[in-house]
XYZ file of C-alpha atoms in Angstrom:
512
model
C 0.000 0.000 0.000
C 1.455 3.363 -1.046
C 1.763 6.287 1.376
C -0.364 9.448 1.147
C 2.563 11.315 -0.367
C 2.830 8.908 -3.297
C 1.900 10.153 -6.801
C -1.831 9.732 -7.684
C -2.789 6.533 -9.384
C -4.539 6.294 -12.748
C -7.826 5.576 -10.982
C -7.498 8.688 -8.800
C -6.623 10.901 -11.763
C -9.611 9.556 -13.698
C -11.950 10.285 -10.766
C -10.567 13.811 -10.362
C -10.915 14.555 -14.075
C -14.499 13.234 -14.024
C -15.438 15.546 -11.097
C -13.961 18.605 -12.791
C -15.820 17.771 -16.013
C -19.139 17.403 -14.161
C -18.584 20.769 -12.420
C -17.833 22.592 -15.671
C -20.862 21.103 -17.430
C -23.175 21.890 -14.494
C -21.901 25.451 -14.166
C -22.379 26.196 -17.859
C -25.829 24.629 -17.856
C -26.864 26.747 -14.864
C -25.570 29.916 -16.533
C -27.367 29.116 -19.782
C -30.640 28.546 -17.953
C -30.322 31.917 -16.228
C -29.811 33.644 -19.584
C -33.060 32.031 -20.733
C -34.869 33.438 -17.700
C -35.144 30.089 -15.878
C -34.198 29.418 -12.288
C -32.201 26.218 -12.224
C -32.867 25.696 -8.530
C -36.565 25.223 -9.266
C -35.684 22.219 -11.452
C -33.886 20.435 -8.614
C -36.452 18.349 -6.673
C -34.747 18.379 -3.308
C -33.036 21.742 -3.497
C -33.334 23.818 -0.294
C -31.831 26.954 -1.813
C -34.701 28.023 -4.052
C -34.908 31.811 -4.643
C -37.807 33.524 -2.886
C -40.550 34.626 -5.315
C -40.745 38.353 -6.121
C -44.176 39.982 -6.214
C -45.453 42.294 -8.979
C -44.503 45.282 -6.824
C -40.861 44.185 -6.862
C -40.805 43.147 -3.191
C -40.417 39.816 -1.397
C -43.447 38.166 0.231
C -44.549 39.807 3.468
C -43.280 37.005 5.710
C -39.775 37.254 4.275
C -39.305 41.016 4.542
C -36.694 42.221 6.974
C -36.145 45.535 8.763
C -33.822 46.868 6.070
C -36.366 46.300 3.296
C -39.114 47.988 5.294
C -36.797 50.905 5.985
C -36.036 51.372 2.286
C -39.439 50.708 0.728
C -41.798 51.336 3.633
C -44.607 49.098 4.838
C -47.288 50.211 2.405
C -49.675 47.962 0.569
C -49.954 47.983 -3.200
C -52.609 47.022 -5.713
C -52.067 46.967 -9.476
C -53.386 50.139 -11.119
C -53.501 52.159 -7.893
C -51.168 54.595 -6.189
C -49.002 52.834 -3.626
C -49.949 53.649 -0.052
C -53.352 55.176 -0.889
C -56.368 53.085 0.022
C -59.302 53.246 -2.369
C -61.735 54.371 0.310
C -59.370 57.073 1.520
C -58.750 58.267 -2.032
C -62.480 58.449 -2.746
C -63.114 60.321 0.502
C -60.460 62.882 -0.274
C -61.420 63.330 -3.916
C -65.181 63.557 -3.408
C -65.713 64.432 0.220
C -65.001 67.414 2.421
C -61.937 67.386 4.629
C -61.802 69.319 7.853
C -58.524 70.764 9.024
C -55.351 70.391 6.998
C -56.077 68.669 3.698
C -53.640 66.349 1.957
C -53.109 68.229 -1.280
C -51.008 65.400 -2.694
C -53.845 62.882 -2.439
C -56.345 65.390 -3.770
C -54.265 65.867 -6.883
C -53.260 69.458 -6.188
C -49.864 70.789 -7.176
C -47.456 69.276 -9.677
C -46.757 66.106 -7.652
C -50.449 65.594 -6.902
C -51.414 65.943 -10.563
C -48.815 63.376 -11.538
C -50.014 60.977 -8.831
C -53.628 61.273 -9.946
C -52.528 60.781 -13.557
C -50.761 57.534 -12.648
C -53.847 56.296 -10.849
C -56.041 57.295 -13.799
C -53.843 55.336 -16.206
C -54.174 52.243 -14.033
C -57.935 52.592 -13.881
C -58.153 53.083 -17.639
C -59.630 56.578 -17.512
C -57.087 57.795 -20.067
C -54.011 56.606 -21.907
C -50.360 56.770 -21.000
C -49.743 59.779 -23.250
C -52.336 61.968 -21.556
C -51.037 64.345 -18.909
C -47.492 64.313 -20.235
C -48.052 67.065 -22.775
C -48.809 66.894 -26.466
C -45.222 66.279 -27.573
C -42.885 63.330 -27.361
C -39.271 62.529 -28.201
C -40.432 61.787 -31.743
C -41.496 65.409 -32.294
C -38.084 67.082 -32.033
C -37.481 66.989 -35.797
C -39.998 68.324 -38.298
C -40.080 67.145 -41.912
C -42.137 69.626 -43.880
C -40.993 68.786 -47.382
C -41.731 71.696 -49.703
C -44.492 73.018 -47.422
C -42.270 75.146 -45.160
C -44.075 76.370 -41.995
C -45.131 80.013 -42.116
C -44.660 82.572 -39.356
C -47.654 84.510 -38.092
C -47.299 87.883 -36.387
C -49.702 88.025 -33.446
C -48.787 91.265 -31.658
C -46.174 93.978 -32.055
C -45.296 97.653 -31.847
C -44.295 98.980 -35.313
C -40.580 99.787 -35.484
C -37.323 98.924 -37.245
C -35.235 96.155 -35.713
C -31.631 96.340 -34.519
C -28.280 95.134 -35.715
C -26.693 92.378 -33.675
C -23.343 94.188 -33.880
C -24.560 97.663 -32.875
C -28.043 97.938 -31.415
C -28.171 101.628 -32.246
C -28.157 100.760 -35.952
C -30.890 99.164 -38.074
C -30.504 95.453 -38.781
C -28.128 94.081 -41.370
C -29.362 91.649 -44.006
C -28.192 88.678 -41.950
C -29.858 89.844 -38.722
C -33.533 89.723 -39.720
C -34.793 88.274 -42.984
C -38.266 87.660 -44.372
C -38.628 84.890 -46.958
C -41.610 84.492 -49.277
C -43.221 81.077 -49.157
C -42.160 80.448 -52.765
C -38.435 80.703 -51.978
C -38.390 79.375 -48.405
C -37.831 75.751 -49.448
C -34.630 76.593 -51.327
C -33.316 78.365 -48.212
C -34.390 76.005 -45.436
C -34.652 72.606 -47.075
C -37.174 69.844 -46.291
C -36.674 69.495 -42.519
C -35.430 71.205 -39.362
C -35.274 71.071 -35.604
C -38.087 72.273 -33.397
C -38.283 74.169 -30.108
C -41.627 73.484 -28.497
C -43.409 75.950 -26.258
C -42.735 79.637 -25.669
C -39.331 81.286 -26.140
C -38.502 84.713 -24.690
C -35.717 86.497 -26.595
C -34.115 89.772 -25.555
C -32.153 91.431 -28.330
C -30.502 93.884 -25.927
C -26.858 93.912 -24.924
C -25.325 93.887 -21.425
C -25.522 97.671 -21.000
C -29.270 97.871 -21.688
C -30.433 94.687 -19.971
C -31.850 95.454 -16.534
C -34.644 94.626 -14.102
C -37.280 95.687 -16.645
C -36.206 93.255 -19.369
C -37.904 90.059 -18.242
C -41.018 91.783 -16.940
C -41.403 93.597 -20.281
C -41.235 90.266 -22.097
C -43.882 88.863 -19.766
C -46.088 91.901 -20.335
C -45.715 91.633 -24.118
C -46.557 87.926 -24.012
C -49.686 88.551 -21.922
C -51.161 90.775 -24.650
C -51.776 87.658 -26.764
C -54.830 86.974 -24.622
C -56.238 90.247 -23.332
C -59.296 88.764 -21.646
C -57.532 85.898 -19.857
C -53.715 86.188 -19.772
C -53.584 83.520 -17.049
C -54.616 80.868 -19.587
C -51.383 81.274 -21.561
C -48.769 78.560 -21.213
C -45.645 79.568 -19.257
C -42.371 80.468 -21.001
C -39.956 77.596 -21.508
C -36.654 79.291 -22.368
C -35.026 82.710 -22.148
C -32.509 83.759 -24.813
C -29.934 86.581 -24.616
C -28.048 86.232 -27.933
C -26.158 89.527 -27.424
C -24.934 88.798 -23.865
C -21.988 86.482 -23.125
C -22.369 83.839 -20.433
C -19.716 85.434 -18.232
C -19.201 89.133 -17.595
C -15.508 88.921 -16.696
C -12.482 88.342 -18.906
C -11.679 84.812 -19.952
C -9.057 83.361 -17.548
C -5.739 81.938 -18.638
C -5.928 78.354 -19.977
C -3.973 76.963 -17.006
C -5.879 78.959 -14.388
C -8.562 76.457 -13.353
C -9.252 78.043 -9.962
C -10.245 81.511 -11.154
C -13.922 82.123 -10.268
C -16.143 83.307 -13.100
C -18.769 86.037 -12.781
C -21.976 85.344 -14.659
C -23.553 88.076 -16.745
C -26.489 89.887 -15.196
C -29.876 89.523 -16.874
C -31.677 91.929 -14.541
C -33.211 89.283 -12.282
C -31.640 87.190 -9.540
C -31.083 83.490 -10.352
C -33.169 82.436 -7.335
C -36.096 84.581 -8.448
C -35.884 83.251 -11.994
C -35.925 79.624 -10.853
C -38.713 79.998 -8.292
C -41.056 82.388 -10.140
C -40.472 80.761 -13.549
C -39.998 77.049 -12.749
C -40.858 76.093 -16.338
C -37.831 77.980 -17.686
C -34.826 75.800 -18.382
C -32.682 78.814 -17.513
C -31.111 81.673 -19.399
C -29.180 80.965 -22.597
C -26.545 83.373 -23.849
C -24.505 84.287 -26.920
C -22.462 81.079 -26.781
C -25.639 78.985 -26.713
C -27.014 80.963 -29.647
C -23.802 80.303 -31.582
C -24.195 76.584 -30.857
C -27.575 76.568 -32.570
C -26.145 78.543 -35.483
C -23.338 76.006 -35.788
C -25.780 73.156 -36.288
C -26.255 74.306 -39.852
C -29.949 73.379 -39.956
C -33.028 75.576 -39.496
C -34.704 75.642 -36.115
C -38.467 76.085 -35.852
C -39.726 77.950 -32.759
C -43.372 77.375 -31.858
C -43.874 80.807 -30.266
C -41.318 83.610 -29.981
C -41.577 86.796 -27.889
C -38.908 89.399 -28.779
C -37.848 92.538 -26.896
C -35.606 95.035 -28.692
C -34.945 98.426 -27.098
C -33.072 99.677 -30.123
C -36.157 99.059 -32.233
C -38.308 100.776 -29.620
C -36.146 103.887 -29.849
C -36.545 103.948 -33.619
C -40.335 103.877 -33.249
C -40.372 107.574 -32.341
C -40.229 107.461 -28.533
C -39.689 110.670 -26.645
C -36.323 110.917 -24.913
C -37.775 110.782 -21.395
C -39.830 107.653 -22.143
C -37.897 104.439 -21.364
C -37.540 102.060 -24.292
C -38.736 99.043 -22.303
C -42.112 100.678 -21.528
C -43.805 100.204 -24.927
C -45.490 96.894 -23.980
C -47.043 98.768 -21.034
C -48.112 101.931 -22.863
C -48.771 100.877 -26.468
C -50.440 97.502 -25.867
C -53.367 96.572 -23.656
C -54.105 93.571 -21.477
C -55.868 92.764 -18.211
C -54.545 93.904 -14.818
C -54.032 90.230 -13.951
C -51.330 89.851 -16.602
C -48.600 89.154 -14.027
C -50.735 86.973 -11.747
C -49.406 83.577 -12.939
C -45.825 84.575 -12.099
C -46.708 86.346 -8.853
C -48.877 83.463 -7.670
C -46.149 80.923 -8.435
C -43.639 82.740 -6.226
C -46.190 83.207 -3.434
C -46.974 79.493 -3.508
C -43.237 78.809 -3.367
C -43.263 80.482 0.063
C -46.441 78.693 1.123
C -48.918 81.561 0.662
C -52.391 80.979 -0.727
C -54.278 83.916 -2.229
C -57.595 84.614 -0.502
C -60.110 87.389 -0.861
C -62.926 89.134 0.937
C -63.173 88.579 4.674
C -60.344 86.036 4.653
C -57.946 88.662 3.287
C -58.964 91.074 6.036
C -58.349 88.424 8.680
C -54.808 87.912 7.359
C -53.981 91.497 8.278
C -51.524 93.840 6.638
C -47.751 93.677 6.286
C -45.517 96.655 5.511
C -42.001 96.050 4.206
C -39.328 98.747 4.193
C -36.454 98.000 1.818
C -33.554 99.817 3.457
C -30.504 100.863 1.429
C -28.580 102.582 4.236
C -25.782 100.026 4.547
C -24.832 99.976 0.867
C -21.420 101.199 -0.180
C -22.966 103.250 -2.966
C -26.341 104.177 -4.345
C -29.388 106.041 -3.120
C -30.208 106.366 0.592
C -31.978 108.574 3.110
C -30.269 110.915 5.515
C -29.238 109.036 8.625
C -31.538 110.988 10.944
C -34.535 110.572 8.637
C -33.843 106.854 8.309
C -33.846 106.460 12.108
C -37.020 108.547 12.367
C -38.722 106.334 9.791
C -37.742 103.188 11.706
C -39.137 104.669 14.932
C -42.392 105.649 13.234
C -42.771 102.189 11.711
C -42.077 100.658 15.121
C -44.961 102.631 16.632
C -47.171 101.559 13.750
C -46.299 97.922 14.457
C -47.760 98.280 17.959
C -51.187 98.866 16.379
C -51.237 95.325 14.970
C -49.671 95.935 11.573
C -46.779 93.620 10.746
C -43.640 95.571 9.827
C -40.658 93.990 8.059
C -37.290 95.753 7.718
C -35.188 94.348 4.880
C -31.660 95.577 4.130
C -28.809 94.649 1.797
C -27.583 91.889 4.114
C -30.922 90.087 4.230
C -30.927 86.748 2.428
C -32.922 86.272 -0.751
C -35.349 83.937 1.012
C -36.113 86.365 3.839
C -36.401 89.344 1.497
C -38.785 87.758 -0.998
C -40.789 86.085 1.765
C -41.384 89.493 3.329
C -42.304 91.127 0.025
C -44.724 88.414 -1.098
C -46.786 88.831 2.074
C -46.679 92.645 1.989
C -49.590 94.990 1.404
C -47.336 98.056 1.194
C -43.681 98.205 0.107
C -41.646 101.382 0.602
C -38.078 102.286 -0.261
C -35.844 104.808 -1.961
C -35.884 104.740 -5.763
C -33.880 102.193 -7.703
C -33.857 98.865 -9.527
C -34.069 96.943 -6.249
C -37.801 97.734 -6.339
C -38.148 95.101 -9.063
C -39.019 92.618 -6.306
C -42.064 94.721 -5.371
C -44.005 93.299 -8.330
C -44.464 90.138 -6.231
C -46.294 91.927 -3.414
C -49.817 90.927 -2.443
C -52.581 92.438 -4.603
C -55.427 93.850 -2.500
C -57.488 97.039 -2.512
C -54.927 98.588 -0.139
C -51.784 97.435 -1.966
C -49.370 100.268 -2.704
C -45.750 100.921 -3.618
C -44.161 104.012 -2.048
C -40.979 105.256 -3.715
C -38.817 108.005 -2.191
C -37.001 110.513 -4.429
C -34.613 113.410 -3.778
C -35.667 116.835 -4.996
C -33.615 116.681 -8.211
C -34.539 113.202 -9.445
C -37.796 111.603 -10.505
C -38.816 108.893 -12.943
C -41.978 106.927 -13.611
C -40.357 103.537 -14.175
C -41.974 101.564 -11.364
C -45.141 103.624 -11.511
C -45.645 102.361 -15.065
C -45.140 98.758 -13.985
C -47.192 98.533 -10.782
C -50.116 100.630 -12.053
C -50.478 98.178 -14.931
C -51.041 95.497 -12.261
C -53.718 97.464 -10.431
C -51.394 98.403 -7.549
C -51.496 101.970 -6.262
C -48.271 103.978 -6.649
C -47.132 106.791 -4.346
C -44.067 108.959 -5.072
C -42.517 110.993 -2.251
C -40.203 113.977 -2.332
C -39.413 115.532 1.035
C -42.621 115.824 3.023
C -45.281 115.398 0.370
C -46.714 112.949 -2.083
C -46.485 114.212 -5.648
C -45.669 113.285 -9.227
C -43.294 115.972 -10.557
C -41.829 116.127 -14.018
C -39.353 113.419 -14.958
C -35.775 114.491 -14.264
C -32.425 112.712 -14.143
C -29.265 113.830 -12.380
C -25.962 112.032 -12.628
C -24.959 112.602 -8.985
C -26.897 113.085 -5.777
C -26.384 113.015 -2.036
C -28.324 111.462 0.826
C -31.745 113.075 0.747
C -34.309 114.093 3.344
C -37.712 112.548 4.049
C -40.536 113.411 6.446
C -41.022 110.073 8.233
C -44.177 111.158 10.078
C -45.865 112.211 6.832
C -44.966 108.864 5.269
C -46.480 106.878 8.146
C -49.639 108.992 8.036
C -49.926 108.203 4.335
C -49.424 104.498 5.077
C -52.260 104.600 7.601
C -54.495 106.303 5.048
C -53.678 103.627 2.482
C -54.555 100.807 4.890
C -57.863 102.497 5.747
C -58.713 103.197 2.127
C -61.555 101.146 0.629
C -62.030 101.293 -3.106
């Protein structure tokens, strides 16, 4: 008998080779069955390692669920064709019955998430198809093949004027800036197909020096004139183009300088305001983005385009003292509710719900003072008058009126939250009053703007009066609307704080 350290015999080698062969064959068979969607363990009669069945909801049977699975997925029940976690009786009660106290807006189908949830449930119940509720377009609609029947543009609303050159906005357009093609020759120019931009596109033709806080609101005003009787029924804008403004306002850094921070170009509205008040906008696109579309080399069809061009407005015969952005407010008409969709969206962002009648009176009044005293430059009140105004507002707060003091150091969230709940907003003149368009609209709503004796303009008067909000201009100790005047330099100016507070009280007591 050989020892254990002796070389393997022929019989042992044959047995070892047979075992390896059986393993390889079994492994490959198991892998092949898995590729065919079969579980090999289910074919083994006495196998104790069968995989647990998975339900149609993607979870293991209830008796096999552990703490980790419940932590990840929750312990809700699920029925095919219904929203997970919502019982049919509870859903019916919420949808058709009256709920006391705090209602579950998600289950009632309110808001974007609620609408999507109700749509999913409706698809499961067969009330409508999968395409309903997702819009009228799909990924198959991004390219349009029109053959020889090139789509025609239709001018819906405009103020007659001559457009601007992309190179110099003070000059009329060059041939390559704006072109009009007859239908007979359009096919030779554009070809049989092109890309498509669905929805509404806002385009500002102005450069960096003329783009300010009035740009976007002028585009919104112009767009609202398409439906004078019901501007709230218009679809929201989907993109905002600035083809004459570069993405960054600073100089391009050196190629090897990867740490240099870049300063984005200003478009007259804060990024937070743009994203919260216009959630449908994909964001602002600039000259580089415009060049990208040009570089495609194919025509691009825009469903609806709203264009603002201050150079063109100037060439329409405007008086010198009339701002170029004001034409949509003065030359075109629409309802006072033209800005309501945007204003309401921002108010809902902060959790406010618009109410009227007795409910609005119960809410009370809020006064917001936008202070500019701590700024390094710009307009401000005299120090003593600023302190006097704060004291007077403090005494007014003791009567039950909510008073908010907002300065340059206040965060965007706190500032806009205060403004959206305000009945009256007051401040020195300037572009920072652009946020006042989001104030609450009631019969007592008013914007009070303070001017020095040598400066006055009607910029924000034009805007807020178009919304049905009362406008009050102050110079010194009296409310008045003097002639428009502009001065390059000015100093801190005086204001009668007591007269201002008396006027505020009169506004709150006024019933129209």
